[in-house]
Coordinates of C-alpha atoms in Angstrom, one line a residue:
M1 CA -46.1 -8.2 72.3
T2 CA -46.2 -8.6 68.6
G3 CA -48.7 -11.5 68.5
T4 CA -48.5 -13.4 65.3
A5 CA -47.3 -10.6 63.1
T6 CA -44.8 -11.5 60.5
W7 CA -42.0 -9.5 59.1
E8 CA -43.9 -9.2 55.8
D9 CA -46.9 -7.7 57.8
L10 CA -44.5 -5.1 59.3
V11 CA -43.0 -4.1 55.9
T12 CA -46.5 -3.7 54.4
A13 CA -47.7 -1.5 57.2
A14 CA -44.6 0.6 57.0
L15 CA -44.9 1.1 53.2
L16 CA -48.7 1.9 53.2
G17 CA -48.8 3.8 56.5
T18 CA -50.7 2.9 59.7
D19 CA -53.7 4.9 58.6
R20 CA -54.3 2.6 55.7
R21 CA -52.9 -0.6 57.2
P22 CA -53.1 -0.8 61.0
S23 CA -50.1 -2.0 63.0
P24 CA -50.1 -5.8 63.4
A25 CA -51.7 -7.2 66.5
G26 CA -53.1 -3.7 67.2
A27 CA -49.8 -2.4 68.6
P28 CA -49.5 1.4 68.4
A29 CA -45.8 1.5 68.0
L30 CA -44.8 0.1 64.6
L31 CA -41.1 0.9 65.1
D32 CA -41.0 -1.0 68.5
I33 CA -42.4 -4.1 66.9
A34 CA -39.9 -3.8 64.0
A35 CA -37.0 -3.5 66.5
V36 CA -38.1 -6.7 68.2
H37 CA -38.5 -8.5 65.0
T38 CA -35.0 -7.3 63.8
V39 CA -33.4 -8.7 66.9
R40 CA -35.2 -12.0 66.5
R41 CA -34.3 -12.3 62.8
R42 CA -30.6 -11.6 63.5
A43 CA -30.5 -14.0 66.5
G44 CA -32.1 -16.7 64.5
L45 CA -29.7 -16.7 61.6
R46 CA -27.8 -19.9 61.1
P47 CA -24.1 -19.6 60.1
A48 CA -23.3 -20.6 56.6
P49 CA -20.8 -23.4 56.1
A50 CA -17.2 -22.1 56.3
A51 CA -15.5 -21.8 52.9
A52 CA -12.4 -23.7 52.3
R53 CA -9.3 -21.9 53.2
P54 CA -7.1 -20.9 50.2
V55 CA -4.0 -22.9 49.7
P56 CA -0.9 -21.2 51.1
A57 CA 0.9 -18.8 48.8
P58 CA 3.8 -20.6 47.0
P59 CA 7.3 -19.7 48.2
D60 CA 9.5 -17.1 46.4
P61 CA 13.1 -17.7 47.2
R62 CA 14.3 -14.2 46.1
P63 CA 15.3 -11.8 48.9
E64 CA 13.4 -8.7 49.7
P65 CA 15.1 -5.3 49.0
P66 CA 17.0 -3.6 51.8
A67 CA 15.0 -1.5 54.2
A68 CA 15.8 1.8 52.7
A69 CA 14.8 0.6 49.3
R70 CA 11.5 -0.8 50.7
R71 CA 10.7 2.6 52.2
R72 CA 11.5 4.3 48.8
L73 CA 9.1 1.9 47.0
A74 CA 6.3 2.7 49.5
Q75 CA 6.9 6.4 48.9
L76 CA 6.7 6.0 45.1
L77 CA 3.5 3.9 45.4
A78 CA 1.9 6.4 47.9
D79 CA 2.7 9.2 45.5
R80 CA 1.1 7.3 42.7
A81 CA -2.1 6.8 44.7
G82 CA -2.3 10.5 45.6
A83 CA -1.2 11.9 42.2
S84 CA -3.5 14.5 40.6
N85 CA -3.3 16.5 37.4
S86 CA -1.7 19.8 38.3
G87 CA -1.9 21.3 34.8
G88 CA 0.8 22.2 32.4
R89 CA 3.4 23.5 34.9
R90 CA 5.2 20.6 36.6
G91 CA 7.4 22.6 38.9
A92 CA 10.9 21.8 40.0
S93 CA 10.2 18.6 42.1
P94 CA 10.7 15.1 40.6
D95 CA 7.6 13.2 39.4
L96 CA 7.8 10.2 41.7
T97 CA 5.2 8.3 39.7
E98 CA 7.5 8.2 36.7
L99 CA 10.3 6.8 38.9
L100 CA 8.4 3.5 39.5
P101 CA 9.5 1.9 36.1
P102 CA 13.3 2.6 36.7
W103 CA 13.0 1.5 40.3
L104 CA 11.4 -1.8 39.2
T105 CA 14.1 -2.3 36.5
A106 CA 16.8 -1.8 39.1
A107 CA 15.1 -4.2 41.5
A108 CA 15.0 -6.8 38.8
H109 CA 18.7 -6.3 38.1
F110 CA 19.5 -7.2 41.8
G111 CA 17.0 -10.1 41.8
Y112 CA 14.7 -8.9 44.5
R113 CA 11.1 -9.9 45.2
A114 CA 8.3 -7.6 46.3
P115 CA 7.8 -7.0 50.0
A116 CA 4.7 -8.8 51.1
S117 CA 3.2 -5.6 52.6
L118 CA 3.4 -3.8 49.2
I119 CA 2.1 -6.5 46.8
D120 CA -1.5 -5.2 46.9
A121 CA -0.3 -1.6 46.1
L122 CA 1.9 -2.9 43.3
L123 CA -1.0 -4.9 41.8
D124 CA -3.2 -1.7 42.0
A125 CA -0.5 0.3 40.3
A126 CA -0.1 -2.2 37.5
R127 CA -3.9 -2.4 37.1
A128 CA -4.0 1.4 36.5
R129 CA -0.9 1.5 34.2
S130 CA -0.5 -1.3 31.7
D131 CA 3.1 -0.2 30.9
L132 CA 4.0 -1.2 34.5
R133 CA 2.6 -4.7 34.3
P134 CA 5.5 -6.7 32.9
Q135 CA 7.9 -5.4 35.5
A136 CA 5.4 -5.2 38.4
L137 CA 4.1 -8.8 37.9
A138 CA 7.6 -10.2 37.6
F139 CA 8.5 -8.4 40.9
V140 CA 5.5 -9.6 42.8
G141 CA 6.2 -13.1 41.6
P142 CA 4.1 -16.2 42.5
R143 CA 2.7 -14.5 45.7
G144 CA 1.3 -11.8 43.5
L145 CA -0.4 -14.3 41.3
W146 CA -1.8 -16.1 44.3
L147 CA -3.2 -12.9 45.7
A148 CA -4.6 -11.9 42.3
R149 CA -6.8 -15.0 42.3
L150 CA -8.6 -13.6 45.4
N151 CA -9.5 -10.2 43.9
P152 CA -11.5 -9.8 40.7
E153 CA -10.0 -6.4 40.2
W154 CA -6.6 -8.0 39.6
K155 CA -7.7 -10.6 37.2
Y156 CA -5.5 -8.9 34.5
A157 CA -2.5 -10.5 36.2
L158 CA -3.8 -14.0 35.6
R159 CA -3.8 -13.4 31.8
G160 CA -0.5 -11.6 31.6
T161 CA 2.8 -12.7 30.1
S162 CA 5.0 -11.3 32.8
G163 CA 7.0 -14.4 33.7
A164 CA 6.0 -13.7 37.2
A165 CA 6.1 -17.2 38.5
V166 CA 9.1 -18.8 40.1
L167 CA 9.5 -21.5 37.5
P168 CA 10.8 -25.1 38.0
S169 CA 14.2 -26.0 36.5
P170 CA 13.9 -26.9 32.9
D171 CA 15.7 -30.2 33.8
D172 CA 12.9 -31.1 36.2
A173 CA 10.6 -32.8 33.6
G174 CA 7.9 -33.7 36.1
A175 CA 7.6 -30.2 37.5
V176 CA 7.7 -28.7 34.1
R177 CA 4.9 -31.0 32.8
R178 CA 2.7 -30.3 35.9
L179 CA 3.0 -26.6 35.6
W180 CA 2.3 -26.8 31.9
E181 CA -0.8 -28.8 32.4
E182 CA -2.1 -27.2 35.6
G183 CA -0.7 -23.6 35.7
L184 CA -2.3 -20.3 35.0
F185 CA -1.9 -18.9 31.5
A186 CA 0.7 -16.4 32.6
E187 CA 2.7 -19.2 34.3
R188 CA 2.5 -21.4 31.2
V189 CA 3.7 -18.6 28.9
A190 CA 6.6 -17.8 31.2
L191 CA 7.4 -21.5 31.5
L192 CA 7.4 -22.0 27.7
S193 CA 9.7 -19.0 27.3
A194 CA 12.1 -20.2 30.0
V195 CA 12.2 -23.7 28.5
R196 CA 12.8 -22.3 25.0
A197 CA 15.7 -20.2 26.3
D198 CA 17.3 -23.2 27.9
A199 CA 16.5 -25.8 25.2
P200 CA 14.5 -24.7 22.1
A201 CA 13.6 -28.3 21.1
A202 CA 12.3 -29.1 24.5
G203 CA 10.1 -26.0 24.4
L204 CA 8.7 -27.0 21.1
D205 CA 8.0 -30.5 22.3
L206 CA 6.2 -29.1 25.3
L207 CA 4.0 -26.9 23.2
A208 CA 3.2 -29.7 20.8
T209 CA 1.7 -31.9 23.6
T210 CA -1.3 -29.6 24.1
W211 CA -1.4 -27.5 20.9
T212 CA -4.6 -28.9 19.4
T213 CA -6.5 -28.4 22.6
E214 CA -5.5 -24.7 23.2
R215 CA -7.8 -21.8 22.5
A216 CA -7.0 -19.7 19.4
E217 CA -5.8 -16.7 21.4
D218 CA -3.7 -18.9 23.6
R219 CA -2.2 -20.6 20.5
L220 CA -1.3 -17.2 19.2
M221 CA 0.5 -16.2 22.4
F222 CA 2.3 -19.5 22.7
L223 CA 3.4 -19.3 19.0
D224 CA 4.8 -15.9 19.6
S225 CA 7.0 -17.4 22.4
L226 CA 8.8 -19.4 19.6
R227 CA 10.6 -16.2 18.7
T228 CA 13.0 -17.1 21.5
R229 CA 15.9 -18.9 19.9
L230 CA 14.0 -19.5 16.6
T231 CA 15.8 -22.1 14.6
A232 CA 15.3 -24.3 11.5
A233 CA 14.2 -27.1 13.8
D234 CA 11.0 -25.2 14.4
E235 CA 10.1 -25.2 10.7
P236 CA 8.0 -28.4 10.5
F237 CA 5.8 -27.3 13.4
L238 CA 5.4 -23.8 11.9
E239 CA 4.6 -25.3 8.5
Q240 CA 1.7 -27.2 10.1
A241 CA 0.5 -24.0 11.8
L242 CA 0.1 -22.4 8.3
S243 CA -3.1 -24.6 8.1
D244 CA -4.4 -23.5 11.6
R245 CA -8.1 -22.5 11.8
S246 CA -7.1 -19.1 13.2
R247 CA -6.1 -16.5 10.7
N248 CA -3.9 -14.7 13.3
V249 CA -2.1 -17.9 14.1
R250 CA -1.5 -18.6 10.4
S251 CA -0.1 -15.1 9.9
T252 CA 2.2 -15.3 12.9
A253 CA 3.5 -18.7 11.7
A254 CA 4.2 -17.3 8.3
E255 CA 6.0 -14.3 9.8
L256 CA 8.2 -16.6 11.9
L257 CA 9.0 -18.8 8.9
S258 CA 10.0 -15.8 6.8
A259 CA 12.4 -14.9 9.5
L260 CA 14.2 -18.1 8.7
P261 CA 15.9 -17.3 5.4
R262 CA 16.4 -20.9 4.5
S263 CA 12.9 -22.1 5.2
A264 CA 10.7 -23.5 2.5
L265 CA 8.3 -20.6 3.0
A266 CA 11.1 -18.0 2.5
G267 CA 12.1 -19.8 -0.6
R268 CA 8.5 -19.7 -2.0
M269 CA 8.2 -16.1 -1.2
A270 CA 11.6 -15.4 -2.8
S271 CA 10.4 -17.1 -6.0
R272 CA 7.3 -15.0 -6.1
A273 CA 9.1 -11.7 -5.2
V274 CA 11.8 -12.0 -7.9
T275 CA 9.1 -12.3 -10.6
C276 CA 7.9 -8.9 -9.5
V277 CA 11.2 -7.1 -9.1
S278 CA 14.0 -7.1 -11.6
L279 CA 16.9 -5.0 -13.0
D280 CA 15.9 -2.8 -16.0
R281 CA 18.9 -2.1 -18.4
T282 CA 17.0 -0.6 -21.3
D283 CA 19.3 2.4 -21.4
A284 CA 22.6 3.5 -19.9
H285 CA 21.1 3.9 -16.5
A286 CA 20.2 0.8 -14.5
R287 CA 17.0 1.0 -12.6
I288 CA 14.7 -1.4 -10.7
A289 CA 11.5 -2.5 -12.6
V290 CA 8.5 -3.6 -10.7
E291 CA 5.5 -5.6 -11.9
A292 CA 3.2 -6.1 -8.9
P293 CA 1.1 -9.4 -8.6
H294 CA -2.1 -9.5 -10.5
E295 CA -3.8 -12.0 -8.1
C296 CA -3.5 -13.5 -4.6
D297 CA -4.0 -17.2 -5.1
A298 CA -4.7 -19.8 -2.5
A299 CA -1.1 -20.8 -2.2
M300 CA -0.1 -17.2 -1.4
Q301 CA -2.8 -16.9 1.2
R302 CA -1.7 -20.1 2.9
D303 CA 1.8 -18.6 3.1
G304 CA 0.5 -15.7 5.0
V305 CA -0.4 -13.1 2.3
V306 CA -3.5 -11.3 3.4
P307 CA -5.7 -10.9 0.3
V308 CA -7.8 -7.9 1.3
P309 CA -5.9 -4.6 1.7
P310 CA -6.7 -1.9 4.3
A311 CA -8.9 1.0 3.3
G312 CA -7.2 3.3 0.8
R313 CA -4.6 0.8 -0.3
G314 CA -4.4 -0.8 -3.7
E315 CA -4.6 -4.6 -3.9
R316 CA -1.5 -5.0 -6.1
S317 CA 0.7 -2.8 -4.0
W318 CA -0.5 -4.5 -0.8
W319 CA 0.3 -8.0 -2.2
L320 CA 3.7 -6.8 -3.5
G321 CA 4.7 -5.4 -0.1
Q322 CA 3.9 -8.7 1.6
L323 CA 5.9 -10.7 -0.9
V324 CA 9.0 -8.5 -0.7
E325 CA 9.0 -8.3 3.1
A326 CA 8.8 -12.1 3.5
A327 CA 11.5 -12.8 0.9
P328 CA 15.1 -13.3 2.2
L329 CA 17.1 -10.1 1.7
A330 CA 20.1 -12.2 0.5
V331 CA 18.2 -12.9 -2.7
W332 CA 18.4 -9.3 -4.0
P333 CA 22.1 -8.8 -4.7
G334 CA 21.9 -11.7 -7.2
V335 CA 18.7 -10.4 -8.8
L336 CA 20.0 -6.8 -9.0
G337 CA 23.4 -7.3 -10.6
G338 CA 25.5 -8.3 -7.7
R339 CA 25.1 -4.9 -6.0
T340 CA 25.5 -4.3 -2.2
P341 CA 22.5 -3.2 -0.1
Q342 CA 23.9 0.3 -0.1
Q343 CA 24.0 0.3 -3.9
I344 CA 20.6 -1.3 -4.3
V345 CA 18.7 1.3 -2.2
T346 CA 20.1 4.1 -4.3
L347 CA 18.8 2.7 -7.6
A348 CA 15.9 4.5 -9.2
V349 CA 12.6 2.5 -9.3
T350 CA 10.3 2.7 -12.2
D351 CA 6.7 3.8 -12.2
G352 CA 6.7 5.3 -8.7
W353 CA 7.1 2.0 -6.9
D354 CA 10.1 3.2 -4.9
E355 CA 8.2 4.1 -1.7
E356 CA 6.4 0.7 -1.6
L357 CA 9.6 -1.3 -2.3
H358 CA 11.8 0.5 0.3
A359 CA 9.1 0.2 2.9
A360 CA 8.9 -3.5 2.3
W361 CA 12.7 -3.8 2.5
C362 CA 12.6 -1.9 5.8
R363 CA 10.1 -4.5 7.2
A364 CA 12.2 -7.3 6.0
A365 CA 15.4 -5.9 7.6
V366 CA 13.6 -5.6 10.9
R367 CA 12.0 -9.1 10.7
Q368 CA 15.3 -10.7 9.7
G369 CA 17.4 -8.6 12.0
D370 CA 19.8 -7.7 9.1
A371 CA 22.0 -4.9 10.3
D372 CA 23.7 -4.3 6.9
W373 CA 20.4 -3.7 5.2
S374 CA 19.2 -1.5 8.1
R375 CA 22.3 0.7 7.7
A376 CA 21.8 0.9 4.0
L377 CA 18.2 1.9 4.4
L378 CA 18.9 4.4 7.1
D379 CA 21.6 6.1 5.0
G380 CA 19.7 5.8 1.7
P381 CA 17.2 8.2 0.2
G382 CA 14.0 6.2 0.7
T383 CA 13.4 6.0 4.4
A384 CA 11.6 9.1 5.5
S385 CA 9.3 7.6 8.2
L386 CA 10.5 8.1 11.7
A387 CA 8.7 5.0 12.7
E388 CA 10.6 3.0 10.1
R389 CA 13.9 4.6 11.2
A390 CA 13.2 3.6 14.8
K391 CA 12.6 0.0 13.9
L392 CA 15.7 -0.2 11.8
L393 CA 17.8 1.4 14.5
A394 CA 16.6 -1.3 16.9
T395 CA 18.5 -3.9 14.8
L396 CA 21.9 -2.2 15.3
P397 CA 24.3 -2.6 18.3
D398 CA 23.6 -0.3 21.2
G399 CA 26.6 1.9 20.7
E400 CA 26.0 2.4 17.0
R401 CA 22.3 3.1 17.7
A402 CA 23.2 5.8 20.2
D403 CA 25.8 7.4 17.9
R404 CA 23.3 7.6 15.0
V405 CA 20.6 9.1 17.1
A406 CA 23.1 11.6 18.5
R407 CA 24.0 12.7 15.0
F408 CA 20.4 12.9 14.0
I409 CA 19.7 15.3 17.0
A410 CA 22.7 17.4 16.2
G411 CA 21.4 17.8 12.6
H412 CA 17.7 18.0 13.2
G413 CA 17.1 19.0 16.8
L414 CA 14.7 17.4 19.2
S415 CA 11.4 18.0 17.5
E416 CA 11.5 14.7 15.6
A417 CA 13.8 12.7 17.9
F418 CA 11.3 11.2 20.4
Q419 CA 10.6 8.0 18.6
L420 CA 14.3 7.4 17.9
L421 CA 15.3 8.1 21.5
S422 CA 12.7 5.6 22.7
V423 CA 14.6 2.6 21.1
C424 CA 18.0 3.6 22.6
A425 CA 19.5 1.5 25.4
V426 CA 19.2 2.9 29.0
P427 CA 21.1 4.7 30.5
W428 CA 21.9 6.7 27.4
A429 CA 25.5 6.5 26.2
E430 CA 27.5 9.6 26.9
P431 CA 27.5 11.0 23.3
L432 CA 23.8 10.6 23.1
G433 CA 23.1 12.2 26.5
R434 CA 25.4 15.1 25.6
A435 CA 23.5 15.7 22.3
V436 CA 20.2 15.7 24.1
V437 CA 21.3 18.2 26.8
E438 CA 22.9 20.5 24.2
A439 CA 19.8 20.4 22.1
L440 CA 17.7 21.3 25.2
E441 CA 20.1 24.1 26.0
I442 CA 19.8 25.5 22.4
A443 CA 16.0 25.4 22.7
R444 CA 16.2 27.2 26.0
D445 CA 18.4 29.9 24.5
A446 CA 16.0 30.3 21.6
G447 CA 13.4 31.6 24.1
S448 CA 10.7 29.0 23.5
Y449 CA 8.7 27.4 26.3
P450 CA 9.9 24.0 27.5
W451 CA 6.5 22.5 27.2
S452 CA 7.2 21.7 23.5
F453 CA 9.9 19.4 24.7
S454 CA 8.2 17.8 27.6
G455 CA 8.3 14.4 26.0
V456 CA 12.0 14.5 25.5
M457 CA 12.5 16.0 28.9
G458 CA 10.5 13.2 30.5
L459 CA 12.7 10.7 28.6
A460 CA 15.8 12.4 29.8
E461 CA 14.6 12.1 33.4
R462 CA 14.3 8.4 33.0
C463 CA 17.1 7.6 30.6
L464 CA 20.0 10.0 31.2
D465 CA 22.9 8.6 33.1
P466 CA 22.6 10.0 36.7
V467 CA 26.3 11.0 36.6
E468 CA 25.2 13.8 34.2
A469 CA 23.5 15.6 37.1
R470 CA 26.6 17.5 38.1
R471 CA 27.1 18.8 34.6
L472 CA 23.5 19.9 34.3
E473 CA 23.5 22.0 37.5
A474 CA 24.8 25.0 35.6
L475 CA 21.6 25.0 33.5
T476 CA 19.3 25.4 36.5
A477 CA 19.9 29.1 36.8
I478 CA 17.4 31.5 35.2
P479 CA 19.0 32.7 31.9
A480 CA 18.9 36.3 30.7
E481 CA 15.8 36.9 28.7
A482 CA 16.7 37.1 25.0
E483 CA 15.1 39.5 22.6
G484 CA 11.9 38.0 21.2
A485 CA 11.8 35.3 23.9
S486 CA 8.5 34.0 25.2
P487 CA 7.5 35.8 28.4
G488 CA 8.8 34.0 31.5
A489 CA 10.3 31.1 29.4
G490 CA 13.6 31.3 31.3
G491 CA 11.9 30.6 34.6
Y492 CA 10.1 27.6 33.2
W493 CA 13.3 26.3 31.8
S494 CA 15.0 26.8 35.1
E495 CA 12.3 24.7 36.8
A496 CA 12.6 22.0 34.1
F497 CA 16.3 21.6 34.6
Q498 CA 16.0 21.7 38.4
R499 CA 13.5 18.9 38.1
L500 CA 15.8 17.0 35.7
V501 CA 18.8 17.3 38.1
A502 CA 16.8 16.4 41.1
T503 CA 15.4 13.3 39.3
L504 CA 18.8 12.1 38.3
Q505 CA 20.1 12.5 41.9
L506 CA 17.1 10.6 43.1
R507 CA 17.7 7.8 40.6
A508 CA 21.3 7.6 41.8
A509 CA 20.1 7.4 45.4
M510 CA 17.6 4.6 44.5
W511 CA 20.3 2.5 42.9
E512 CA 22.5 2.9 46.0
E513 CA 19.6 1.9 48.3
L514 CA 18.9 -1.2 46.2
A515 CA 22.6 -2.1 46.1
G516 CA 22.7 -1.8 49.9
T517 CA 25.5 0.7 49.8

């Protein structure tokens, strides 16, 4: 029927038109010929060689959550997939999307693994929200990593640091070595952290076996894992890393060494810093005198001092800050007349160096985890930055941290409290929760809209102890509109408190489902 016409002849005739290029073999019906050729082409295809089957997914010995908890997780993930921006007014219903993080936290507490049927949805959720990744990847475990290898959209999981793999026992040297040499990057980071937590020296020995062959970005991540149980035994390795070809690796090694107050680097930094900061007794009033460095020599740079300051920052103040933050805090009482940290931070500083000096001490207190210096700086006159205060608070015990933030809220309200609340342990201790609720009630009674406090309200939904729901129910009623109040503000506050109560009740139900009660 089609004679010797080829597929290329048919395509050419179709493109040019049969008026300009007659149908092949003189046939009048071009489409009929094309149909016959299509069947012939399809029938004549030879199957490609079958691809190798993927290796089976590794086992995950953790149990799945109870059935009720699995249904709840499916509901939370389905709500995430169908979520849309509804504008400024959130209504009285809980935001199920924001309940994923606390659900995953609770599941980790009980030691569950992800249901197989929901691993793909969890990987999608973590792909869309980077804040979910550590929890989600730990929950999906080795099966999630196995599945991520088969879908390029989930490749983020293969470079994560989630600790998602089910790791061999640190005592099984053969299994540890195989995973270290053959595992994915995420598995190797998790393995190093696990071995360090069990035996710091063994973790360091493991890292040393491949250190020189690792990529710079991988060396940086592995080096960061040494923060786990950092000890003086790590000093020789870190000293060698000060000569690494990567600037970021050198900087991290210097930071870790400065967190060891008796390290050689800390001593070198102390020697430099005390030449810059001294006690001035020229009159009846003792004060701190500062003479910032005049150069940043090669030895300083090897010890982690970055020579070029950021835009808008003076060189000498930039060098001074780096020296002081890397020096052991224990050196300053001896330099400054035997004074305590509380007394030191109240001393006047000459020539306007007080802000730079106090900021460097803040960074040193955080790096060295020194609670006494953190308290002194929090109570002293020189710590105005909320970011600095939040970092200092993180060095204090949970109860003291909550008490300090509760007092801050009682004195300053909620407008500046968001950063401080974010470093408090969850669920919030009762005094802190009470302070937040009372501040929200005061804001409501002042007649303002709740949108100004949406960040704190969102934190309260995730962090308040669910037992507070009963006490909050009285706030769900629409209050009488005060004189000068914003129109309709009472109704919006009623919705916000209804949503808060409903969210706390839902969190309580989630916990019970995961507990199997």
